[in-house]
Amino acid sequence: MSASYQTIEHDVPQSYRDQILKWNGWGYTDSQFAINKDGHVTFTGDKYDISGKVMPHFRPWFENYLGIDLNYVSPAQKLSDVVIDAPVENEDLIEFLQENNISFSNAAKIRLMRAHGHTVHDMVNLREGKIPRLPDVVVWPKTEQEIVKIIEGAMSHNCAIIPIGGGTSVTNALDTPVTEKRAVISMDMALLDKILWIDRENLTCRAQAGIVGQSLERQLNKKGFTCGHEPDSIEFSTLGGWVSTRASGMKKNKYGNIEDLVVHINFVCPKGIIQKQCQVPRISSGPDIHQVILGSEGTFGVVSEVTIKIFPLPEVKRYGSFVFPNFENGVNFFREVASRRIQPASLRLMDNDQFVMGQALKVASDSWWASLKSSVSKMYITSWKGFKVDEICAATCVYEGSRDEVDQQEDRLNKLAEVFQGVIGGEENGQYGYRLTFAIAYLRDLGMNHGVLGESFETSVPWDKVLSLCRNVKELMRREAKAQGVKHPVLASCRVTQVYDAGACVYFYFGFNARGLSNGLQVYDRIETAARDEIIACGGSISHHHGVGKIRKQWMLTTNGAVGIALLKAIKSELDPANIFANANLIDIIGSPHSKL
Ligand SMILES: Cc1cc2nc3c(=O)[nH]c(=O)nc-3n(C[C@H](O)[C@H](O)[C@H](O)COP(=O)(O)OP(=O)(O)OC[C@H]3O[C@@H](n4cnc5c(N)ncnc54)[C@H](O)[C@@H]3O)c2cc1C
């Protein structure tokens, strides 16, 4: 990496982000899908269930399904070749940070590591060395008072601030707007990572906003509790990030989404600190101030501390799975589960494409018995039950509770599944499917190494529109890909991941072989934009939990209406009149250089 400026820094912490995370891909540096010496796909490292295992069926699936040649490599640039522009100079700010003993650095790699999230844009930019604009200096507040101080410093010295938690954003929310002329401070919350107290009586826990999900959960587990919030990004995303994006976890059916878990928030903004006077389960004091903070995506200020609900660790955790003859039966089963309110902690339905992909990702069985079992069950499903291999879909579930509760839940679900011709797929498959989620996040990097561009995006939709939305959006992605010149078959699949009384959350997975296209990223963009238009036309939402960031801003007006947007702007100008929190997420601010309104 080359940078032609002098690094200035003070008291830089040893951060896991700089030490064990990839600089241009997902997750831990030692963990990735790779091709082994026998030409099979394997997973490196030792952190996941599939680490060190071989997936003999994956390569054929990958090559046939997406028309890829794994011998063709589309290498990323090396870190040593990355050229980093000098930061916008602001000597007054640097003096201010030094005088106030605030940890900071403007070192090139430290800025780079905080310049992006994990959209396909972010990854392509990193791989091609084209990050348009980096933050100019990174600061690490150690206390809430330091956050207040840094905001004061930014106001006095004409700077902007972008808070960063785990950096797992998938909306370009962390990208520094290219039009920003002021020095931009990336406020890294990594040192605010402590649990402050656990209240066993009221089952609440107060923690600093920078605590990473897996650390929070591990510490709570040791004391006999869980917070129940388990997004797929839990290994790296933070409590403050969850609040700021209105996150949703895999087990929301039992524990709730982040907005259901939050009891109290401390929020530091240029106007001061927002905090309620009490920490009570519910309050009728006008519109809920927390709702303004939840989902604010770093545009109004900084979440510094949060009190959340906690729960005693469940006596029993059990996995389950079902196989359905087709997606429609699976969705109808989910609808019935929701209307009877018998959903287990987690319930996910994969369409046929994902089911097949999941099978392709199965590791080589190390016992002949395991492989026999799977071929016997394959025959049972296809020959005896008459399921068609190209229509089958599968659901995985997680039951948590007392032994009695779990037994009852499982029994009820097993019986109901039969009504929809569901076949019990067993605990092992359920556990495998659920845990595989964490490793699947690494798949895109393998694809990118071989010319594939891909992303997942999600929506929420009323029950009566789930099937038509899924069908239409998948069809549209295939059609649009052809129209945009994609020569190979595409991955256009979906899964239902969360159920509600009034509807469900649906994830789409889209990927294509961009080899031979000169403008792969633009093609990707056009297809995703068309897909989002289709989602909205089919009655879906702008996002169920990923949020808006910059990539979905264009649908904010349609979503909230002109008066709603005016209200958001009024809140912004009241809390942050000088637009210090200038990451340009959610809405465009009148008067700012990027304003289109
Ligand atoms: C593989 C993968 C799986 C994912 N799975 C899920 C999932 O299951 N559920 C889900 O909801 N999301 C998921 N996401 C999206 C992402 O993890 C969430 O949006 C998460 O809540 C972001 O948290 P973070 O700490 O990483 O925030 P960051 O990515 O660091 O920041 C996100 C936004 O919040 C702001 N922000 C962060 N911390 C603060 C703070 N303390 N104060 C003010 N603003 C702040 C940032 O400025 C930015 O605008 C996934 C992402 C990936 C890459």
XYZ file of C-alpha atoms and ligand atoms in Angstrom:
650
model
C 0.000 0.000 0.000
C 1.412 3.380 -0.851
C 0.430 6.750 0.539
C 2.395 9.931 -0.033
C 1.704 11.697 3.223
C 2.970 11.592 6.748
C 0.987 9.488 9.192
C -0.065 11.313 12.345
C -1.478 9.281 15.192
C -1.840 9.018 18.926
C -2.510 6.096 21.263
C -3.814 3.804 18.506
C -5.565 0.750 19.974
C -4.868 -2.805 18.826
C -8.128 -3.493 17.127
C -9.467 -6.858 15.919
C -10.613 -5.108 12.750
C -7.021 -4.327 11.794
C -5.594 -7.612 12.996
C -7.847 -10.508 12.071
C -10.306 -9.269 9.458
C -9.816 -9.303 5.696
C -9.178 -5.943 4.129
C -11.087 -6.722 0.923
C -13.536 -9.494 1.719
C -15.802 -10.975 4.347
C -14.720 -12.160 7.756
C -11.604 -13.615 9.309
C -8.387 -13.614 7.298
C -7.880 -17.347 7.832
C -11.369 -18.341 6.664
C -12.342 -18.668 3.034
C -13.604 -21.046 0.393
C -10.686 -22.299 -1.655
C -9.890 -24.908 -4.297
C -7.725 -27.688 -2.889
C -5.007 -29.636 -4.700
C -7.564 -32.181 -5.939
C -9.604 -29.396 -7.502
C -12.396 -29.619 -4.893
C -13.887 -26.726 -2.975
C -12.840 -26.626 0.651
C -13.055 -24.140 3.528
C -9.919 -22.961 5.284
C -9.211 -22.113 8.932
C -10.713 -23.710 12.005
C -13.506 -21.370 13.059
C -16.552 -22.929 11.407
C -18.231 -26.336 11.230
C -17.137 -26.675 7.609
C -13.548 -25.519 8.225
C -11.054 -28.036 6.912
C -13.813 -30.005 5.159
C -14.167 -30.750 1.460
C -17.401 -30.089 -0.444
C -17.083 -32.488 -3.386
C -20.425 -31.514 -4.986
C -19.900 -27.791 -4.905
C -17.560 -27.278 -7.802
C -19.826 -29.052 -10.324
C -22.844 -27.139 -9.040
C -21.031 -23.818 -9.180
C -19.616 -24.388 -12.657
C -22.794 -25.763 -14.205
C -25.260 -23.560 -12.462
C -23.571 -20.244 -13.157
C -21.568 -21.179 -16.227
C -18.266 -20.626 -14.477
C -14.872 -22.042 -15.194
C -13.052 -22.267 -11.892
C -9.776 -22.384 -13.758
C -10.469 -18.805 -14.810
C -9.331 -16.432 -12.079
C -10.223 -12.776 -11.745
C -7.684 -11.727 -9.148
C -8.110 -8.806 -6.776
C -5.416 -6.191 -6.590
C -2.845 -6.752 -3.876
C -2.863 -4.601 -0.776
C 0.690 -3.550 -1.616
C -0.581 -2.045 -4.899
C -3.334 0.041 -3.348
C -2.690 3.764 -3.579
C -4.305 5.866 -0.884
C -4.913 9.579 -1.375
C -3.701 12.006 1.257
C -6.399 12.982 3.742
C -8.082 16.378 3.699
C -5.873 18.433 5.980
C -7.262 19.995 9.110
C -4.465 20.918 11.477
C -6.841 22.428 14.007
C -8.651 19.124 14.310
C -5.408 17.190 14.800
C -4.303 19.659 17.493
C -7.695 19.349 19.139
C -7.463 15.546 19.241
C -3.918 15.706 20.624
C -4.830 18.284 23.267
C -7.765 16.183 24.411
C -5.790 12.941 24.489
C -8.166 11.256 22.058
C -6.914 8.141 20.248
C -6.665 8.836 16.531
C -4.818 7.897 13.348
C -4.750 8.930 9.722
C -2.685 5.897 8.647
C -3.650 4.682 5.179
C -4.708 1.122 6.054
C -6.597 2.222 9.144
C -8.607 4.681 7.014
C -9.153 2.059 4.315
C -10.490 -0.508 6.807
C -13.183 1.955 7.888
C -14.101 3.282 4.464
C -16.668 0.686 3.483
C -19.205 -1.946 4.376
C -19.954 -5.135 2.449
C -22.025 -4.301 -0.599
C -20.992 -5.696 -3.952
C -19.945 -2.102 -4.754
C -17.653 -1.951 -1.752
C -16.050 -5.264 -2.661
C -15.583 -4.456 -6.350
C -14.085 -1.081 -5.413
C -11.631 -2.741 -3.045
C -10.728 -5.475 -5.488
C -10.126 -2.941 -8.231
C -8.496 -0.321 -6.016
C -11.011 2.385 -6.737
C -12.312 3.555 -3.364
C -13.658 6.957 -4.354
C -13.246 8.761 -0.995
C -11.865 7.647 2.339
C -12.479 9.156 5.768
C -9.553 11.416 6.650
C -8.922 10.455 10.236
C -10.109 7.662 12.511
C -10.879 8.324 16.180
C -11.585 5.850 18.983
C -13.641 7.371 21.806
C -13.159 5.616 25.145
C -16.106 7.168 26.975
C -19.401 8.861 26.238
C -17.783 12.132 27.325
C -15.184 11.670 24.595
C -17.954 11.233 22.031
C -19.406 14.551 23.199
C -15.942 16.112 22.971
C -15.258 14.802 19.475
C -18.607 16.131 18.235
C -17.739 19.527 19.766
C -14.358 19.359 18.027
C -16.006 18.531 14.697
C -18.364 21.486 15.102
C -15.609 23.919 16.033
C -13.210 22.771 13.324
C -15.625 22.262 10.451
C -15.480 18.471 10.141
C -17.950 15.708 9.399
C -18.336 12.445 11.353
C -19.290 8.939 10.259
C -19.771 6.486 13.133
C -18.697 2.890 12.480
C -19.582 -0.197 14.511
C -18.786 -3.576 12.994
C -18.570 -2.282 9.436
C -21.010 -4.960 8.197
C -23.371 -2.495 6.519
C -24.831 -3.685 3.228
C -26.257 -0.348 2.082
C -23.160 1.777 1.367
C -24.047 3.524 4.629
C -20.389 3.781 5.651
C -19.099 5.136 2.362
C -17.825 8.699 2.606
C -19.744 10.925 0.178
C -17.355 11.973 -2.613
C -18.790 15.483 -2.505
C -17.767 16.014 1.128
C -15.040 18.672 1.201
C -14.613 18.840 4.978
C -12.250 16.541 6.823
C -14.235 13.406 7.627
C -13.774 11.680 10.975
C -14.551 7.985 11.124
C -15.691 7.405 14.710
C -14.768 3.806 15.472
C -16.775 2.522 18.441
C -14.442 -0.432 19.078
C -13.234 0.686 22.518
C -16.766 1.168 23.818
C -17.212 -2.571 24.075
C -18.136 -3.267 27.700
C -21.170 -4.634 29.444
C -21.866 -1.997 32.124
C -24.293 -3.970 34.230
C -26.657 -6.896 34.248
C -29.897 -6.542 36.206
C -31.079 -10.057 37.083
C -34.240 -8.794 38.767
C -35.560 -6.905 35.744
C -33.795 -9.035 33.130
C -32.003 -6.148 31.477
C -28.434 -5.426 30.509
C -26.704 -2.130 29.819
C -23.814 -2.186 27.371
C -21.699 0.248 25.430
C -22.696 0.566 21.807
C -19.464 -0.745 20.284
C -19.760 -4.208 21.800
C -19.680 -6.867 19.088
C -22.649 -9.252 18.996
C -20.731 -12.465 19.599
C -18.877 -10.919 22.554
C -22.103 -9.640 24.119
C -23.735 -13.028 23.691
C -20.722 -14.961 25.015
C -20.493 -12.801 28.137
C -24.233 -13.060 28.766
C -24.162 -16.837 28.228
C -21.469 -17.171 30.890
C -23.853 -15.561 33.368
C -26.756 -17.773 32.279
C -28.487 -15.300 29.918
C -28.964 -14.600 26.240
C -29.995 -11.432 24.441
C -31.667 -13.527 21.753
C -30.674 -11.182 18.939
C -28.847 -13.228 16.326
C -28.366 -11.541 12.961
C -26.306 -13.520 10.432
C -23.604 -10.883 10.977
C -23.468 -11.427 14.778
C -19.789 -12.322 14.635
C -18.863 -8.757 13.669
C -21.838 -6.364 13.950
C -22.328 -4.262 17.087
C -25.117 -3.311 19.440
C -24.950 0.330 18.269
C -25.016 -0.816 14.649
C -28.099 -2.975 15.323
C -29.934 -0.003 16.821
C -28.795 2.346 14.059
C -30.002 0.026 11.291
C -33.157 -1.441 12.958
C -31.643 -4.892 12.720
C -33.470 -8.189 12.847
C -32.126 -11.513 14.063
C -32.760 -15.119 13.084
C -34.568 -15.808 16.348
C -36.835 -12.775 16.311
C -39.937 -14.991 16.624
C -39.028 -15.745 20.224
C -37.026 -12.714 21.283
C -38.171 -9.927 18.972
C -36.379 -7.558 16.629
C -33.960 -4.989 17.985
C -36.770 -2.448 18.490
C -38.552 -4.987 20.732
C -35.386 -5.651 22.722
C -34.370 -2.064 23.387
C -35.350 -0.644 26.767
C -33.234 2.508 26.788
C -30.763 4.317 24.526
C -28.223 7.058 25.153
C -27.775 9.043 21.974
C -25.202 11.797 21.570
C -25.933 14.379 18.890
C -24.710 17.904 18.175
C -27.644 19.297 20.220
C -26.707 17.243 23.295
C -27.534 13.831 24.742
C -30.952 12.240 24.274
C -31.874 9.912 27.122
C -35.072 9.083 28.931
C -35.357 9.663 32.668
C -36.344 6.072 33.439
C -35.762 2.549 32.128
C -39.259 1.116 32.059
C -40.929 -1.544 29.910
C -43.305 0.926 28.227
C -44.068 4.596 28.471
C -46.891 6.765 27.160
C -45.235 10.119 26.742
C -46.031 11.060 23.177
C -44.266 9.608 20.131
C -41.405 7.346 21.186
C -38.059 9.144 20.915
C -36.334 5.765 20.587
C -38.088 5.280 17.275
C -36.260 8.327 15.903
C -32.925 6.823 16.905
C -33.687 3.278 15.702
C -32.735 3.140 12.043
C -31.151 6.608 12.013
C -28.066 5.109 10.265
C -25.569 7.520 11.793
C -27.257 10.576 10.297
C -28.296 12.339 13.519
C -25.660 11.336 16.070
C -24.086 8.446 17.930
C -25.659 5.639 19.940
C -23.371 5.421 22.958
C -25.084 3.039 25.399
C -28.065 0.738 25.196
C -30.135 -1.157 27.753
C -31.613 -4.306 26.273
C -33.801 -7.088 27.538
C -32.083 -10.351 28.365
C -33.509 -13.839 28.860
C -32.432 -16.859 30.899
C -30.659 -19.332 28.638
C -33.222 -21.798 27.322
C -33.175 -25.230 28.921
C -33.272 -26.854 25.482
C -32.171 -25.796 22.016
C -33.160 -28.145 19.236
C -32.938 -27.928 15.475
C -35.436 -29.254 12.975
C -36.060 -29.354 9.256
C -38.802 -30.120 6.771
C -38.843 -30.895 3.102
C -41.829 -29.703 1.041
C -42.782 -30.741 -2.481
C -42.648 -27.122 -3.631
C -42.220 -23.520 -2.480
C -45.947 -22.827 -2.468
C -46.616 -25.572 0.071
C -43.754 -24.255 2.188
C -45.122 -20.703 2.157
C -48.635 -21.911 2.956
C -47.219 -23.899 5.865
C -45.394 -20.791 7.133
C -48.579 -18.746 6.782
C -50.495 -21.266 8.890
C -47.710 -21.407 11.478
C -47.888 -17.616 11.775
C -51.662 -17.462 11.984
C -51.700 -20.104 14.729
C -48.787 -18.266 16.375
C -46.804 -21.439 16.845
C -43.576 -20.260 15.255
C -40.408 -21.574 16.884
C -37.486 -19.217 17.629
C -36.331 -19.412 14.024
C -38.059 -20.644 10.894
C -36.571 -20.315 7.412
C -37.783 -21.579 4.074
C -35.420 -22.044 1.130
C -36.671 -22.217 -2.429
C -35.556 -25.011 -4.749
C -32.433 -23.217 -5.989
C -31.225 -22.626 -2.460
C -32.113 -26.132 -1.441
C -29.991 -27.477 -4.298
C -27.167 -25.075 -3.452
C -27.339 -26.179 0.191
C -27.044 -29.820 -0.919
C -24.069 -28.926 -3.096
C -22.398 -27.380 -0.071
C -22.674 -30.589 1.951
C -19.313 -31.727 3.130
C -17.848 -35.091 2.163
C -19.318 -37.553 4.650
C -16.669 -39.082 6.768
C -18.716 -42.180 7.452
C -20.312 -44.570 4.980
C -23.372 -44.642 7.235
C -23.947 -40.904 6.868
C -23.781 -41.093 3.090
C -26.049 -44.145 3.056
C -28.570 -42.305 5.196
C -28.636 -39.378 2.810
C -29.082 -41.508 -0.300
C -31.820 -43.525 1.385
C -33.657 -40.354 2.385
C -33.189 -38.949 -1.124
C -34.911 -42.015 -2.553
C -37.667 -41.837 0.027
C -38.436 -38.235 -0.892
C -38.231 -38.542 -4.656
C -39.379 -42.061 -5.430
C -41.792 -42.780 -2.650
C -43.195 -39.359 -1.866
C -43.042 -38.313 -5.526
C -41.344 -34.962 -4.906
C -39.709 -33.472 -7.994
C -36.022 -32.721 -7.580
C -36.402 -29.372 -9.335
C -39.311 -28.261 -7.128
C -38.426 -29.514 -3.650
C -37.790 -26.890 -1.027
C -36.733 -27.089 2.588
C -37.309 -25.326 5.872
C -35.017 -25.213 8.871
C -36.071 -24.316 12.371
C -34.660 -23.720 15.814
C -36.693 -24.479 18.915
C -35.718 -22.867 22.212
C -37.449 -23.104 25.579
C -38.147 -25.543 28.368
C -38.115 -29.214 27.416
C -41.912 -29.340 27.543
C -42.305 -26.231 25.425
C -39.862 -27.471 22.815
C -41.464 -30.937 22.706
C -44.872 -29.378 22.213
C -43.691 -26.903 19.584
C -41.933 -29.611 17.654
C -44.939 -31.909 17.835
C -47.323 -29.166 16.655
C -45.068 -28.199 13.770
C -44.462 -31.780 12.693
C -48.212 -32.424 12.580
C -48.965 -29.205 10.734
C -46.204 -29.809 8.183
C -47.938 -33.065 7.200
C -51.027 -31.084 6.187
C -48.834 -29.332 3.617
C -47.203 -32.603 2.495
C -44.071 -31.730 4.448
C -41.652 -34.499 5.335
C -39.578 -34.247 8.489
C -35.987 -33.703 7.417
C -34.433 -34.263 10.815
C -32.386 -32.372 13.355
C -29.018 -32.879 11.686
C -30.147 -31.176 8.467
C -31.738 -28.354 10.434
C -28.570 -27.727 12.399
C -26.451 -27.932 9.282
C -28.676 -25.461 7.392
C -28.789 -23.005 10.279
C -25.069 -23.020 10.989
C -24.121 -22.962 7.318
C -25.543 -19.448 7.178
C -22.412 -18.057 8.822
C -20.086 -19.684 6.298
C -22.275 -18.811 3.303
C -21.352 -15.164 3.841
C -17.872 -16.140 2.582
C -19.178 -17.566 -0.694
C -19.298 -14.277 -2.548
C -15.537 -13.867 -2.246
C -15.020 -17.234 -3.939
C -17.401 -16.160 -6.691
C -15.637 -12.850 -7.167
C -12.314 -14.619 -7.535
C -13.835 -16.321 -10.573
C -15.735 -13.420 -12.125
C -19.087 -13.684 -10.340
C -20.924 -10.661 -8.968
C -23.613 -11.264 -6.409
C -25.522 -9.917 -3.468
C -28.472 -10.675 -1.244
C -31.223 -8.154 -0.576
C -34.393 -8.397 1.417
C -37.890 -7.052 1.804
C -41.033 -7.476 3.866
C -44.352 -8.330 2.263
C -47.932 -9.104 3.296
C -48.815 -12.804 3.298
C -51.180 -12.640 0.336
C -48.376 -11.288 -1.851
C -45.453 -13.481 -0.789
C -45.756 -16.042 -3.578
C -46.385 -13.590 -6.417
C -43.604 -11.296 -5.237
C -41.085 -14.152 -5.038
C -42.056 -15.486 -8.463
C -42.123 -12.075 -10.180
C -38.867 -10.807 -8.741
C -36.969 -13.992 -9.623
C -38.378 -13.928 -13.144
C -37.516 -10.272 -13.496
C -33.908 -10.854 -12.413
C -33.477 -13.602 -15.011
C -35.147 -11.549 -17.740
C -33.269 -8.366 -16.902
C -29.950 -10.218 -16.791
C -30.535 -11.456 -20.330
C -31.544 -7.983 -21.471
C -28.357 -6.571 -19.924
C -26.194 -8.984 -21.880
C -25.437 -11.602 -19.220
C -24.506 -14.686 -21.247
C -24.763 -17.341 -18.543
C -27.554 -18.640 -16.326
C -28.012 -16.572 -13.173
C -28.600 -17.427 -9.536
C -32.010 -15.926 -8.748
C -33.355 -17.509 -5.617
C -35.140 -16.581 -2.428
C -35.909 -17.626 1.094
C -38.508 -16.642 3.662
C -36.617 -15.826 6.828
C -38.992 -14.226 9.316
C -42.705 -14.591 9.854
C -45.173 -12.126 11.322
C -48.913 -12.014 11.877
C -49.348 -9.820 8.812
C -46.577 -10.963 6.488
C -43.038 -12.208 6.090
C -39.484 -11.174 5.353
C -38.103 -12.462 2.056
C -34.427 -12.523 1.051
C -33.327 -12.675 -2.571
C -29.957 -14.056 -3.615
C -28.779 -12.891 -6.972
C -25.522 -13.612 -8.749
C -24.184 -13.958 -12.267
C -21.025 -14.692 -14.144
C -19.810 -11.266 -15.267
C -16.932 -12.647 -17.312
C -16.802 -10.901 -20.657
C -18.856 -7.901 -19.536
C -16.950 -4.622 -19.520
C -19.404 -3.029 -17.073
C -20.340 -5.864 -14.708
C -21.044 -3.623 -11.727
C -23.342 -1.343 -13.734
C -25.167 -4.384 -15.034
C -25.524 -5.635 -11.479
C -26.869 -2.224 -10.419
C -29.452 -2.063 -13.158
C -30.728 -5.522 -12.297
C -30.920 -4.859 -8.543
C -32.660 -1.525 -9.158
C -35.182 -3.188 -11.456
C -35.664 -5.933 -8.854
C -36.355 -3.365 -6.116
C -38.861 -1.582 -8.367
C -40.533 -4.927 -8.930
C -40.510 -5.703 -5.196
C -42.256 -2.410 -4.508
C -44.697 -2.891 -7.394
C -45.549 -6.310 -5.938
C -46.419 -4.805 -2.544
C -43.047 -5.288 -0.814
C -41.029 -2.764 1.166
C -37.792 -0.877 0.588
C -36.142 -3.072 3.264
C -37.109 -5.315 6.174
C -33.872 -4.866 8.149
C -30.806 -3.956 6.074
C -31.920 -0.337 5.954
C -31.587 2.353 3.353
C -28.061 3.771 3.416
C -27.315 5.362 0.093
C -28.347 2.579 -2.247
C -32.056 2.659 -1.401
C -32.513 6.394 -0.883
C -34.303 6.733 -4.201
C -37.301 4.843 -2.776
C -37.567 6.825 0.480
C -40.045 9.327 -0.932
C -42.317 6.580 -2.275
C -42.025 4.775 1.042
C -42.637 7.620 3.477
C -44.399 10.283 1.409
C -43.430 13.952 1.100
C -44.681 14.908 4.562
C -42.844 11.992 6.153
C -39.611 13.030 4.470
C -40.153 16.640 5.563
C -40.490 15.375 9.140
C -37.217 13.447 8.885
C -35.516 16.566 7.545
C -36.924 18.654 10.364
C -35.526 16.161 12.892
C -32.169 16.244 11.145
C -31.978 20.029 11.109
C -33.017 20.194 14.765
C -30.518 17.600 16.031
C -27.669 18.278 13.618
C -28.091 21.719 12.034
C -24.516 21.887 10.678
C -24.800 18.421 9.123
C -21.871 17.034 11.102
C -23.225 13.523 10.602
C -22.850 13.894 6.869
C -22.851 10.297 5.674
C -25.794 11.203 3.408
C -27.820 8.130 4.328
C -31.632 7.962 4.261
C -32.357 11.425 2.887
C -30.643 14.227 1.038
C -30.252 17.335 3.078
C -31.231 20.598 1.410
C -28.178 22.763 0.971
C -25.722 19.878 1.083
C -23.727 19.361 -2.100
C -25.307 15.967 -2.809
C -28.883 17.216 -2.442
C -31.202 16.269 -5.255
C -34.254 17.768 -3.546
C -23.037 -11.424 5.900
C -23.987 -10.417 6.454
C -25.100 -10.859 7.134
C -26.012 -9.933 7.643
N -27.110 -10.382 8.335
C -27.971 -9.515 8.882
C -29.089 -9.980 9.640
O -29.303 -11.176 9.811
N -29.910 -9.046 10.175
C -29.692 -7.717 10.026
O -30.456 -6.918 10.560
N -28.657 -7.256 9.293
C -27.781 -8.115 8.736
N -26.713 -7.646 8.019
C -26.501 -6.213 7.861
C -25.657 -5.599 9.010
O -24.949 -6.597 9.679
C -26.567 -4.867 9.968
O -27.077 -3.731 9.330
C -25.892 -4.470 11.283
O -26.895 -4.045 12.182
C -24.850 -3.386 11.142
O -24.141 -3.305 12.361
P -22.624 -2.795 12.400
O -22.222 -2.708 13.821
O -21.795 -3.624 11.525
O -22.809 -1.344 11.809
P -21.928 -0.617 10.690
O -21.954 -1.419 9.452
O -20.633 -0.247 11.246
O -22.805 0.694 10.473
C -24.081 0.630 9.910
C -24.713 2.022 9.991
O -24.954 2.357 11.360
C -24.184 3.489 11.755
N -23.673 3.206 13.089
C -22.954 2.142 13.502
N -22.737 2.220 14.829
C -23.314 3.367 15.251
C -23.442 4.009 16.510
N -22.949 3.486 17.625
N -24.112 5.183 16.559
C -24.650 5.740 15.456
N -24.559 5.176 14.230
C -23.910 4.004 14.146
C -23.113 3.655 10.695
O -22.743 5.006 10.539
C -23.810 3.121 9.461
O -24.629 4.117 8.913
C -25.798 -8.549 7.461
C -24.658 -8.110 6.787
C -23.769 -9.036 6.269
C -22.565 -8.549 5.536
